[in-house]
Amino acid sequence: MDQIIVTGNGELRGEIPIAGAKNACLTLMPATLLSEEPLTLTNAPRLSDIKTMTQLLQSLGAEVTTMQDGQVLAMSSHDLTSHVADYDIVRKMRASNLVLGPMLARLGHAVVSLPGGCAIGARPMDLHIHGLEALGAEIELKDGYLHAKAPGGLKGATVEFSFASVGATENVLMAATLAKGTTVLKNAAREPEIVDLAACLREMGAQIDGDGTSTITIQGVDRLSGATHPVVTDRIELGTYMLAPAIAGGEVECLGGKLDLVRSFVEKLDEAGIEVTETDRGLKVCRKNGRVKAVNVTTAPFPGFPTDLQAQMMALLCTAQGTSVLEEKIFENRFMHAPELVRMGARIEVHGGTATVHGVERLKGAPVMATDLRASVSLILAGLAAEGETVVSRVYHLDRGYEHVVRKLEGVGAKIERVREK
Ligand code: EPZ
C-alpha cells in the first residue's frame, strides 16, 4: 500500500484546478440505465469510485467507454443483460445503490445488495425503500439483497422524507421520471449534485421542477432520450483545497470554484479570518500572517455546513486561536481523524457527535493512518503546516475522491510525495 509524505514547507502560492464532482458523477452515471440512448458525461473526475461504478454498470450490460484520460464517459444501456447489483461491488462503494431506482423504472425489477456499514456509519436504506414503495414498488430483503419489483410499472405519488437524504432523493427522483403521473418529493435533499442530476435528466427529456428546494415535482414520461452533460464542479474538493492556504498561509486560486457551491463553508472561513474573493476563474483564498480564529461548526444538509468538509475544517481549527466546537449531525461516527490529529499534537476531546478542539501553536509531523476518504485528506492538510514530516498510510482511501492530490499540492509549493510503503 502507498503512503503520502508531507513536510511543513511554508506558505503556498499558485492555482489548483478543481475537478468534476465525484458525488454528482456517481448519480449521473446510473441515469444512463433510464434510457436506451447514449448518455455522455464530460468533466468527469478520474477516481477509483468512478471506476467502481463503471464496473457495476458494465456488469449490468451497459457499455461504458472512457475517453480523454477519463474525463469523458460515453455510456449506453441499450441492451441490459442483468438486473443484479452484486455484493462484491456494492460493499466497496455505497453509491452503487443508486442503480436501484433507475433499474426498477426501466426494467420493472432489480436486485441490489445492501451496502453494509462503512467506517463512518451504518448507512441504512430505509428512506430509499420508503420512497420507491410509495411509487408502487414491492421491495423485500432476502439474504442481504433488496429484491424490488414493479410489474405494472411505477406510479407517481407524494413522498415525504423524514430526513433530507441525498441518496434517497436521487434514487426516487430518477425512478419518478418514468413513473406514470405526478410525483412530489417533500423534504428532498437540496445539494448541488441533486440540481446537476435534475439538469441532466431534463436534458434527457424528463419533466422536473423545484430541484434545489425541499419540494421537487416530477411529471413522468414514457421514455427518456440520450444527452451529453458536463459534471458540476466538486464543491468538496473545492473546499478541501481552499483549506490548504488557510492552514499553511499564502494565497491560492481554486480554478472553477463557485461561491454558490460553498457559501456556508466560506462563511466559516470568513469568521476564522480567512479572506476569500471571487475571481473570473474561480475562488482565491488568502491568509495573511497571524493565527486563524476558533469557530464553531455544526454539519447539516445543504445549504448547511457540509459533513464532507468537517474533517478538513477540524485540521484548520487544530492551530486556531481559542477553542472550537464541531458538531457532526449527519453521520454517527465521523471523527476518526481526531485521534490521528492528536498524534500530531492537536488537543481534541470527542464526546459522541461533538468534538472540542483547543487550538495549539503548531502541530508536529507524525506517522498517521487514513481511515476514510475525508479523514485521509484532513491529515494531509494538517501536515502542510506541521513541523517536520507527516507520513499518511492507507492512502487508497484518498484515491476514491481526490485525483492527483500530490501534483495539485506540489503545484502550489507543498513538499509532498507518494511512496510505496516500506
Ligand atoms: C451522500 O451520501 C454522499 N455520497 C456522502 O459523501 C455525503 O456525506 C452524504 O450524501 C451527506 O451529504 C454520495 O453522494 C455518493 P444520505 P448518502 O443518504 O446519500 C442516513 C463522501 O465523502 N440515512 O444523505 O449515503 C445515513 O445513515 C461521501 O463523498 C438513513 O438513515 O447520504 C446518514 O446518517 C461520504 N436512511 C444520513 O442519513 C437512508 O435510507 C445521510 O445520508 C439513507 C440515509
GROMACS .gro file of C-alpha atoms and ligand atoms in nm:
model
  466
    1MET     CA    1   0.000   0.000   0.000
    2ASP     CA    2   0.118   0.354  -0.075
    3GLN     CA    3   0.198   0.630   0.170
    4ILE     CA    4   0.198   1.005   0.126
    5ILE     CA    5   0.476   1.202   0.297
    6VAL     CA    6   0.412   1.573   0.351
    7THR     CA    7   0.652   1.815   0.518
    8GLY     CA    8   0.560   2.159   0.654
    9ASN     CA    9   0.713   2.387   0.394
   10GLY     CA   10   0.589   2.740   0.450
   11GLU     CA   11   0.334   2.940   0.255
   12LEU     CA   12   0.156   2.812  -0.058
   13ARG     CA   13   0.118   3.015  -0.376
   14GLY     CA   14  -0.038   2.945  -0.715
   15GLU     CA   15  -0.350   2.786  -0.855
   16ILE     CA   16  -0.529   2.449  -0.822
   17PRO     CA   17  -0.778   2.323  -1.087
   18ILE     CA   18  -1.093   2.172  -0.931
   19ALA     CA   19  -1.234   1.859  -1.095
   20GLY     CA   20  -1.589   1.745  -1.164
   21ALA     CA   21  -1.786   1.631  -0.860
   22LYS     CA   22  -1.745   1.267  -0.751
   23ASN     CA   23  -2.087   1.272  -0.584
   24ALA     CA   24  -2.255   1.418  -0.891
   25CYS     CA   25  -2.086   1.173  -1.128
   26LEU     CA   26  -2.186   0.876  -0.910
   27THR     CA   27  -2.553   0.960  -0.953
   28LEU     CA   28  -2.531   1.079  -1.315
   29MET     CA   29  -2.376   0.750  -1.428
   30PRO     CA   30  -2.670   0.528  -1.317
   31ALA     CA   31  -2.903   0.770  -1.501
   32THR     CA   32  -2.785   0.600  -1.822
   33LEU     CA   33  -2.993   0.298  -1.718
   34LEU     CA   34  -3.309   0.505  -1.768
   35SER     CA   35  -3.267   0.534  -2.144
   36GLU     CA   36  -3.184   0.317  -2.446
   37GLU     CA   37  -2.997   0.608  -2.599
   38PRO     CA   38  -2.638   0.709  -2.520
   39LEU     CA   39  -2.559   0.935  -2.223
   40THR     CA   40  -2.217   1.105  -2.231
   41LEU     CA   41  -2.067   1.284  -1.930
   42THR     CA   42  -1.787   1.537  -1.970
   43ASN     CA   43  -1.568   1.692  -1.696
   44ALA     CA   44  -1.579   1.357  -1.515
   45PRO     CA   45  -1.325   1.316  -1.232
   46ARG     CA   46  -1.055   1.044  -1.257
   47LEU     CA   47  -1.123   0.848  -0.936
   48SER     CA   48  -1.137   0.488  -0.820
   49ASP     CA   49  -1.505   0.530  -0.723
   50ILE     CA   50  -1.583   0.617  -1.085
   51LYS     CA   51  -1.403   0.301  -1.196
   52THR     CA   52  -1.614   0.101  -0.946
   53MET     CA   53  -1.937   0.249  -1.081
   54THR     CA   54  -1.814   0.175  -1.436
   55GLN     CA   55  -1.760  -0.191  -1.342
   56LEU     CA   56  -2.107  -0.208  -1.188
   57LEU     CA   57  -2.281  -0.062  -1.495
   58GLN     CA   58  -2.084  -0.295  -1.721
   59SER     CA   59  -2.188  -0.592  -1.504
   60LEU     CA   60  -2.549  -0.496  -1.585
   61GLY     CA   61  -2.474  -0.497  -1.958
   62ALA     CA   62  -2.424  -0.123  -2.009
   63GLU     CA   63  -2.138  -0.007  -2.230
   64VAL     CA   64  -1.910   0.250  -2.068
   65THR     CA   65  -1.621   0.392  -2.271
   66THR     CA   66  -1.381   0.635  -2.107
   67MET     CA   67  -1.207   0.891  -2.327
   68GLN     CA   68  -0.977   1.191  -2.287
   69ASP     CA   69  -0.786   1.034  -1.999
   70GLY     CA   70  -1.108   0.950  -1.816
   71GLN     CA   71  -1.267   1.294  -1.835
   72VAL     CA   72  -1.532   1.179  -2.080
   73LEU     CA   73  -1.761   0.882  -2.006
   74ALA     CA   74  -1.963   0.762  -2.308
   75MET     CA   75  -2.234   0.525  -2.184
   76SER     CA   76  -2.507   0.322  -2.347
   77SER     CA   77  -2.764   0.096  -2.178
   78HIS     CA   78  -2.941  -0.018  -2.492
   79ASP     CA   79  -2.904  -0.388  -2.410
   80LEU     CA   80  -2.907  -0.458  -2.037
   81THR     CA   81  -2.826  -0.819  -1.956
   82SER     CA   82  -2.865  -0.829  -1.577
   83HIS     CA   83  -3.064  -0.660  -1.306
   84VAL     CA   84  -2.846  -0.774  -1.014
   85ALA     CA   85  -2.601  -0.537  -0.839
   86ASP     CA   86  -2.363  -0.777  -0.672
   87TYR     CA   87  -2.247  -0.755  -0.307
   88ASP     CA   88  -1.884  -0.767  -0.422
   89ILE     CA   89  -1.917  -0.428  -0.590
   90VAL     CA   90  -2.178  -0.269  -0.363
   91ARG     CA   91  -1.980  -0.337  -0.045
   92LYS     CA   92  -1.688  -0.141  -0.192
   93MET     CA   93  -1.898   0.163  -0.263
   94ARG     CA   94  -2.235   0.254  -0.109
   95ALA     CA   95  -2.326   0.474  -0.406
   96SER     CA   96  -2.376   0.151  -0.604
   97ASN     CA   97  -2.724   0.152  -0.452
   98LEU     CA   98  -2.811   0.433  -0.693
   99VAL     CA   99  -2.878   0.176  -0.968
  100LEU     CA  100  -3.188   0.061  -0.778
  101GLY     CA  101  -3.431   0.336  -0.879
  102PRO     CA  102  -3.326   0.353  -1.247
  103MET     CA  103  -3.333  -0.027  -1.292
  104LEU     CA  104  -3.675  -0.051  -1.129
  105ALA     CA  105  -3.811   0.223  -1.356
  106ARG     CA  106  -3.659   0.087  -1.678
  107LEU     CA  107  -3.681  -0.292  -1.626
  108GLY     CA  108  -3.957  -0.331  -1.365
  109HIS     CA  109  -3.729  -0.528  -1.134
  110ALA     CA  110  -3.392  -0.500  -0.959
  111VAL     CA  111  -3.185  -0.696  -0.709
  112VAL     CA  112  -2.937  -0.479  -0.520
  113SER     CA  113  -2.716  -0.586  -0.234
  114LEU     CA  114  -2.749  -0.387   0.086
  115PRO     CA  115  -2.421  -0.193   0.108
  116GLY     CA  116  -2.340  -0.297   0.462
  117GLY     CA  117  -2.192  -0.046   0.704
  118CYS     CA  118  -1.886   0.163   0.638
  119ALA     CA  119  -1.629   0.339   0.855
  120ILE     CA  120  -1.845   0.647   0.914
  121GLY     CA  121  -2.175   0.478   0.995
  122ALA     CA  122  -2.441   0.211   0.948
  123ARG     CA  123  -2.581   0.383   0.637
  124PRO     CA  124  -2.920   0.209   0.611
  125MET     CA  125  -3.151   0.236   0.307
  126ASP     CA  126  -3.490   0.269   0.475
  127LEU     CA  127  -3.559   0.608   0.314
  128HIS     CA  128  -3.477   0.476  -0.034
  129ILE     CA  129  -3.718   0.185   0.024
  130HIS     CA  130  -3.989   0.412   0.167
  131GLY     CA  131  -3.977   0.636  -0.140
  132LEU     CA  132  -3.975   0.359  -0.401
  133GLU     CA  133  -4.256   0.168  -0.225
  134ALA     CA  134  -4.461   0.490  -0.235
  135LEU     CA  135  -4.423   0.473  -0.616
  136GLY     CA  136  -4.570   0.122  -0.609
  137ALA     CA  137  -4.257  -0.092  -0.589
  138GLU     CA  138  -4.267  -0.417  -0.388
  139ILE     CA  139  -3.935  -0.450  -0.205
  140GLU     CA  140  -3.825  -0.745   0.004
  141LEU     CA  141  -3.496  -0.805   0.190
  142LYS     CA  142  -3.360  -1.154   0.133
  143ASP     CA  143  -3.007  -1.286   0.202
  144GLY     CA  144  -2.865  -0.934   0.226
  145TYR     CA  145  -3.017  -0.827  -0.106
  146LEU     CA  146  -3.308  -0.596  -0.177
  147HIS     CA  147  -3.544  -0.769  -0.424
  148ALA     CA  148  -3.752  -0.497  -0.586
  149LYS     CA  149  -4.020  -0.529  -0.847
  150ALA     CA  150  -4.284  -0.313  -1.010
  151PRO     CA  151  -4.457  -0.546  -1.255
  152GLY     CA  152  -4.716  -0.293  -1.364
  153GLY     CA  153  -4.464  -0.008  -1.374
  154LEU     CA  154  -4.422   0.271  -1.118
  155LYS     CA  155  -4.697   0.523  -1.041
  156GLY     CA  156  -4.646   0.885  -0.938
  157ALA     CA  157  -4.709   0.963  -0.569
  158THR     CA  158  -4.627   1.212  -0.296
  159VAL     CA  159  -4.319   1.105  -0.097
  160GLU     CA  160  -4.226   1.273   0.232
  161PHE     CA  161  -3.869   1.203   0.354
  162SER     CA  162  -3.821   1.206   0.734
  163PHE     CA  163  -3.462   1.317   0.663
  164ALA     CA  164  -3.333   1.502   0.355
  165SER     CA  165  -3.130   1.203   0.238
  166VAL     CA  166  -2.914   1.273  -0.069
  167GLY     CA  167  -2.912   0.916  -0.199
  168ALA     CA  168  -3.279   0.850  -0.132
  169THR     CA  169  -3.373   1.174  -0.312
  170GLU     CA  170  -3.156   1.073  -0.610
  171ASN     CA  171  -3.291   0.717  -0.630
  172VAL     CA  172  -3.657   0.823  -0.612
  173LEU     CA  173  -3.606   1.125  -0.841
  174MET     CA  174  -3.459   0.901  -1.113
  175ALA     CA  175  -3.734   0.639  -1.073
  176ALA     CA  176  -4.009   0.904  -1.083
  177THR     CA  177  -3.900   1.031  -1.427
  178LEU     CA  178  -4.055   0.717  -1.585
  179ALA     CA  179  -4.343   0.666  -1.340
  180LYS     CA  180  -4.700   0.718  -1.464
  181GLY     CA  181  -4.834   1.051  -1.340
  182THR     CA  182  -4.701   1.312  -1.099
  183THR     CA  183  -4.456   1.259  -0.813
  184VAL     CA  184  -4.390   1.518  -0.541
  185LEU     CA  185  -4.082   1.474  -0.320
  186LYS     CA  186  -4.114   1.658   0.014
  187ASN     CA  187  -3.817   1.733   0.240
  188ALA     CA  188  -3.599   1.641  -0.058
  189ALA     CA  189  -3.222   1.696  -0.038
  190ARG     CA  190  -3.109   2.030  -0.190
  191GLU     CA  191  -2.742   1.951  -0.265
  192PRO     CA  192  -2.590   2.091  -0.588
  193GLU     CA  193  -2.539   1.730  -0.701
  194ILE     CA  194  -2.920   1.687  -0.700
  195VAL     CA  195  -2.958   2.004  -0.908
  196ASP     CA  196  -2.695   1.870  -1.151
  197LEU     CA  197  -2.877   1.535  -1.177
  198ALA     CA  198  -3.210   1.709  -1.242
  199ALA     CA  199  -3.049   1.925  -1.513
  200CYS     CA  200  -2.911   1.614  -1.685
  201LEU     CA  201  -3.246   1.431  -1.660
  202ARG     CA  202  -3.421   1.732  -1.813
  203GLU     CA  203  -3.169   1.725  -2.100
  204MET     CA  204  -3.281   1.362  -2.144
  205GLY     CA  205  -3.646   1.472  -2.166
  206ALA     CA  206  -3.758   1.440  -1.802
  207GLN     CA  207  -4.005   1.694  -1.661
  208ILE     CA  208  -3.873   1.814  -1.324
  209ASP     CA  209  -3.934   2.130  -1.123
  210GLY     CA  210  -3.815   2.250  -0.783
  211ASP     CA  211  -3.475   2.078  -0.769
  212GLY     CA  212  -3.253   2.269  -0.525
  213THR     CA  213  -3.553   2.332  -0.299
  214SER     CA  214  -3.712   2.093  -0.046
  215THR     CA  215  -4.003   2.013  -0.282
  216ILE     CA  216  -3.935   1.853  -0.619
  217THR     CA  217  -4.219   1.778  -0.867
  218ILE     CA  218  -4.176   1.525  -1.147
  219GLN     CA  219  -4.421   1.455  -1.432
  220GLY     CA  220  -4.349   1.102  -1.552
  221VAL     CA  221  -4.280   1.045  -1.924
  222ASP     CA  222  -4.289   0.726  -2.132
  223ARG     CA  223  -3.922   0.725  -2.226
  224LEU     CA  224  -3.606   0.931  -2.198
  225SER     CA  225  -3.360   1.014  -2.474
  226GLY     CA  226  -2.982   1.047  -2.460
  227ALA     CA  227  -2.780   1.358  -2.371
  228THR     CA  228  -2.431   1.499  -2.324
  229HIS     CA  229  -2.385   1.661  -1.983
  230PRO     CA  230  -2.092   1.832  -1.804
  231VAL     CA  231  -2.043   1.718  -1.444
  232VAL     CA  232  -2.073   2.007  -1.197
  233THR     CA  233  -1.759   2.126  -1.011
  234ASP     CA  234  -1.675   1.926  -0.698
  235ARG     CA  235  -1.762   2.152  -0.402
  236ILE     CA  236  -1.594   1.915  -0.154
  237GLU     CA  237  -1.266   1.906  -0.346
  238LEU     CA  238  -1.301   2.285  -0.376
  239GLY     CA  239  -1.345   2.332   0.000
  240THR     CA  240  -1.062   2.090   0.068
  241TYR     CA  241  -0.810   2.283  -0.141
  242MET     CA  242  -0.935   2.620  -0.013
  243LEU     CA  243  -0.817   2.500   0.328
  244ALA     CA  244  -0.461   2.440   0.206
  245PRO     CA  245  -0.359   2.813   0.209
  246ALA     CA  246  -0.586   2.868   0.510
  247ILE     CA  247  -0.376   2.617   0.705
  248ALA     CA  248  -0.029   2.679   0.555
  249GLY     CA  249  -0.061   3.051   0.481
  250GLY     CA  250  -0.016   3.220   0.142
  251GLU     CA  251  -0.255   3.269  -0.147
  252VAL     CA  252  -0.409   3.004  -0.376
  253GLU     CA  253  -0.670   3.040  -0.654
  254CYS     CA  254  -0.903   2.738  -0.694
  255LEU     CA  255  -0.993   2.730  -1.064
  256GLY     CA  256  -1.355   2.651  -1.142
  257GLY     CA  257  -1.465   2.727  -0.786
  258LYS     CA  258  -1.803   2.894  -0.747
  259LEU     CA  259  -1.917   3.070  -0.430
  260ASP     CA  260  -2.272   2.932  -0.454
  261LEU     CA  261  -2.136   2.579  -0.407
  262VAL     CA  262  -1.966   2.657  -0.074
  263ARG     CA  263  -2.145   2.955   0.085
  264SER     CA  264  -2.188   2.815   0.438
  265PHE     CA  265  -1.828   2.689   0.434
  266VAL     CA  266  -1.695   3.029   0.320
  267GLU     CA  267  -1.893   3.200   0.598
  268LYS     CA  268  -1.696   2.991   0.848
  269LEU     CA  269  -1.364   3.068   0.678
  270ASP     CA  270  -1.453   3.437   0.698
  271GLU     CA  271  -1.533   3.402   1.070
  272ALA     CA  272  -1.191   3.237   1.116
  273GLY     CA  273  -1.020   3.533   0.949
  274ILE     CA  274  -0.951   3.377   0.608
  275GLU     CA  275  -1.001   3.603   0.303
  276VAL     CA  276  -1.197   3.453   0.010
  277THR     CA  277  -1.252   3.652  -0.310
  278GLU     CA  278  -1.433   3.561  -0.632
  279THR     CA  279  -1.220   3.594  -0.946
  280ASP     CA  280  -1.322   3.540  -1.309
  281ARG     CA  281  -1.152   3.197  -1.293
  282GLY     CA  282  -1.266   3.074  -0.951
  283LEU     CA  283  -1.214   3.149  -0.582
  284LYS     CA  284  -0.895   3.298  -0.437
  285VAL     CA  285  -0.809   3.218  -0.075
  286CYS     CA  286  -0.559   3.423   0.117
  287ARG     CA  287  -0.432   3.400   0.470
  288LYS     CA  288  -0.213   3.677   0.594
  289ASN     CA  289   0.014   3.618   0.892
  290GLY     CA  290  -0.131   3.560   1.237
  291ARG     CA  291  -0.328   3.263   1.359
  292VAL     CA  292  -0.682   3.183   1.245
  293LYS     CA  293  -0.960   3.237   1.496
  294ALA     CA  294  -1.153   2.949   1.656
  295VAL     CA  295  -1.505   2.895   1.518
  296ASN     CA  296  -1.792   2.658   1.598
  297VAL     CA  297  -1.924   2.428   1.322
  298THR     CA  298  -2.240   2.216   1.301
  299THR     CA  299  -2.286   1.995   0.995
  300ALA     CA  300  -2.624   1.992   0.821
  301PRO     CA  301  -2.783   1.904   0.487
  302PHE     CA  302  -2.723   2.162   0.212
  303PRO     CA  303  -2.719   2.462   0.232
  304GLY     CA  304  -2.577   2.398   0.581
  305PHE     CA  305  -2.211   2.323   0.653
  306PRO     CA  306  -2.122   2.004   0.458
  307THR     CA  307  -2.038   1.695   0.663
  308ASP     CA  308  -1.784   1.608   0.391
  309LEU     CA  309  -1.578   1.914   0.491
  310GLN     CA  310  -1.594   1.858   0.868
  311ALA     CA  311  -1.269   1.660   0.893
  312GLN     CA  312  -1.081   1.911   0.679
  313MET     CA  313  -1.215   2.205   0.884
  314MET     CA  314  -1.101   2.032   1.202
  315ALA     CA  315  -0.748   2.024   1.061
  316LEU     CA  316  -0.761   2.404   1.030
  317LEU     CA  317  -0.903   2.456   1.379
  318CYS     CA  318  -0.628   2.247   1.546
  319THR     CA  319  -0.399   2.552   1.529
  320ALA     CA  320  -0.665   2.825   1.570
  321GLN     CA  321  -0.651   3.083   1.846
  322GLY     CA  322  -0.903   2.957   2.105
  323THR     CA  323  -1.144   2.666   2.138
  324SER     CA  324  -1.374   2.541   1.859
  325VAL     CA  325  -1.669   2.305   1.891
  326LEU     CA  326  -1.761   2.082   1.595
  327GLU     CA  327  -2.095   1.901   1.594
  328GLU     CA  328  -2.138   1.616   1.344
  329LYS     CA  329  -2.511   1.577   1.288
  330ILE     CA  330  -2.518   1.366   0.972
  331PHE     CA  331  -2.313   1.055   1.046
  332GLU     CA  332  -2.275   0.870   1.374
  333ASN     CA  333  -1.901   0.803   1.357
  334ARG     CA  334  -1.720   1.069   1.162
  335PHE     CA  335  -1.442   1.180   1.398
  336MET     CA  336  -1.188   0.905   1.324
  337HIS     CA  337  -0.942   1.168   1.204
  338ALA     CA  338  -0.937   1.318   1.557
  339PRO     CA  339  -0.709   1.057   1.725
  340GLU     CA  340  -0.471   1.083   1.427
  341LEU     CA  341  -0.458   1.463   1.461
  342VAL     CA  342  -0.395   1.416   1.836
  343ARG     CA  343  -0.087   1.210   1.739
  344MET     CA  344   0.032   1.527   1.566
  345GLY     CA  345  -0.009   1.727   1.887
  346ALA     CA  346  -0.364   1.851   1.847
  347ARG     CA  347  -0.578   1.887   2.160
  348ILE     CA  348  -0.920   1.736   2.078
  349GLU     CA  349  -1.188   1.586   2.305
  350VAL     CA  350  -1.461   1.378   2.138
  351HIS     CA  351  -1.790   1.303   2.316
  352GLY     CA  352  -2.044   1.134   2.088
  353GLY     CA  353  -2.120   1.368   1.800
  354THR     CA  354  -1.929   1.662   1.944
  355ALA     CA  355  -1.556   1.737   1.912
  356THR     CA  356  -1.396   2.018   2.113
  357VAL     CA  357  -1.070   2.146   1.964
  358HIS     CA  358  -0.834   2.356   2.181
  359GLY     CA  359  -0.604   2.537   1.935
  360VAL     CA  360  -0.227   2.488   1.972
  361GLU     CA  361   0.052   2.698   1.816
  362ARG     CA  362   0.170   2.435   1.569
  363LEU     CA  363   0.133   2.061   1.504
  364LYS     CA  364   0.425   1.820   1.476
  365GLY     CA  365   0.459   1.578   1.187
  366ALA     CA  366   0.400   1.211   1.275
  367PRO     CA  367   0.311   0.876   1.115
  368VAL     CA  368  -0.073   0.868   1.088
  369MET     CA  369  -0.338   0.638   0.941
  370ALA     CA  370  -0.613   0.727   0.696
  371THR     CA  371  -0.946   0.571   0.798
  372ASP     CA  372  -1.189   0.708   0.540
  373LEU     CA  373  -1.189   0.936   0.240
  374ARG     CA  374  -1.227   1.277   0.404
  375ALA     CA  375  -1.024   1.187   0.714
  376SER     CA  376  -0.729   1.098   0.490
  377VAL     CA  377  -0.717   1.436   0.322
  378SER     CA  378  -0.756   1.620   0.656
  379LEU     CA  379  -0.431   1.455   0.771
  380ILE     CA  380  -0.251   1.576   0.459
  381LEU     CA  381  -0.384   1.929   0.514
  382ALA     CA  382  -0.263   1.921   0.874
  383GLY     CA  383   0.080   1.804   0.755
  384LEU     CA  384   0.117   2.106   0.524
  385ALA     CA  385   0.187   2.333   0.822
  386ALA     CA  386   0.315   2.081   1.077
  387GLU     CA  387   0.676   2.092   1.190
  388GLY     CA  388   0.865   1.812   1.017
  389GLU     CA  389   0.736   1.511   0.828
  390THR     CA  390   0.388   1.354   0.835
  391VAL     CA  391   0.355   1.005   0.684
  392VAL     CA  392  -0.005   0.912   0.592
  393SER     CA  393  -0.068   0.539   0.538
  394ARG     CA  394  -0.362   0.363   0.365
  395VAL     CA  395  -0.394   0.639   0.106
  396TYR     CA  396  -0.614   0.414  -0.110
  397HIS     CA  397  -0.897   0.589   0.075
  398LEU     CA  398  -0.775   0.914  -0.083
  399ASP     CA  399  -0.782   0.774  -0.437
  400ARG     CA  400  -1.158   0.730  -0.406
  401GLY     CA  401  -1.225   1.102  -0.403
  402TYR     CA  402  -0.917   1.308  -0.495
  403GLU     CA  403  -0.744   1.292  -0.831
  404HIS     CA  404  -0.373   1.387  -0.848
  405VAL     CA  405  -0.363   1.527  -0.491
  406VAL     CA  406   0.022   1.522  -0.483
  407ARG     CA  407   0.050   1.701  -0.818
  408LYS     CA  408  -0.212   1.962  -0.722
  409LEU     CA  409  -0.047   2.047  -0.389
  410GLU     CA  410   0.308   2.031  -0.530
  411GLY     CA  411   0.188   2.283  -0.787
  412VAL     CA  412   0.141   2.546  -0.516
  413GLY     CA  413   0.468   2.475  -0.337
  414ALA     CA  414   0.385   2.197  -0.093
  415LYS     CA  415   0.660   1.949  -0.007
  416ILE     CA  416   0.471   1.624  -0.071
  417GLU     CA  417   0.543   1.287  -0.231
  418ARG     CA  418   0.377   0.947  -0.272
  419VAL     CA  419   0.588   0.638  -0.195
  420ARG     CA  420   0.541   0.263  -0.188
  421GLU     CA  421   0.503   0.154   0.178
  422LYS     CA  422   0.836   0.013   0.305
  423EPZ     C1  423  -2.413   1.124   0.014
  423EPZ     O1  424  -2.420   1.001   0.083
  423EPZ     C2  425  -2.266   1.143  -0.022
  423EPZ     N1  426  -2.223   1.033  -0.109
  423EPZ     C3  427  -2.182   1.146   0.106
  423EPZ     O2  428  -2.046   1.171   0.067
  423EPZ     C4  429  -2.230   1.261   0.193
  423EPZ     O3  430  -2.157   1.261   0.314
  423EPZ     C5  431  -2.380   1.243   0.224
  423EPZ     O4  432  -2.454   1.233   0.098
  423EPZ     C6  433  -2.437   1.358   0.304
  423EPZ     O5  434  -2.417   1.477   0.236
  423EPZ     C7  435  -2.257   1.036  -0.239
  423EPZ     O6  436  -2.324   1.125  -0.286
  423EPZ     C8  437  -2.208   0.922  -0.323
  423EPZ     P1  438  -2.753   1.049   0.298
  423EPZ     P2  439  -2.566   0.935   0.116
  423EPZ     O7  440  -2.847   0.950   0.240
  423EPZ     O8  441  -2.658   0.959   0.005
  423EPZ     C9  442  -2.891   0.840   0.697
  423EPZ    C10  443  -1.815   1.140   0.060
  423EPZ     O9  444  -1.727   1.156   0.147
  423EPZ     N2  445  -2.980   0.762   0.609
  423EPZ    O10  446  -2.784   1.194   0.286
  423EPZ    O11  447  -2.542   0.798   0.164
  423EPZ    C11  448  -2.746   0.797   0.679
  423EPZ    O12  449  -2.718   0.684   0.759
  423EPZ    C12  450  -1.946   1.073   0.096
  423EPZ    O13  451  -1.805   1.179  -0.059
  423EPZ    C13  452  -3.076   0.681   0.666
  423EPZ    O14  453  -3.087   0.672   0.788
  423EPZ    O15  454  -2.608   1.027   0.241
  423EPZ    C14  455  -2.669   0.918   0.722
  423EPZ    O16  456  -2.656   0.918   0.863
  423EPZ    C15  457  -1.950   1.023   0.239
  423EPZ     N3  458  -3.157   0.607   0.585
  423EPZ    C16  459  -2.758   1.033   0.679
  423EPZ    O17  460  -2.889   0.977   0.660
  423EPZ    C17  461  -3.147   0.613   0.448
  423EPZ    O18  462  -3.226   0.546   0.378
  423EPZ    C18  463  -2.712   1.098   0.549
  423EPZ    O19  464  -2.727   1.005   0.450
  423EPZ    C19  465  -3.048   0.698   0.393
  423EPZ    C20  466  -2.966   0.771   0.474
   0.00000   0.00000   0.00000
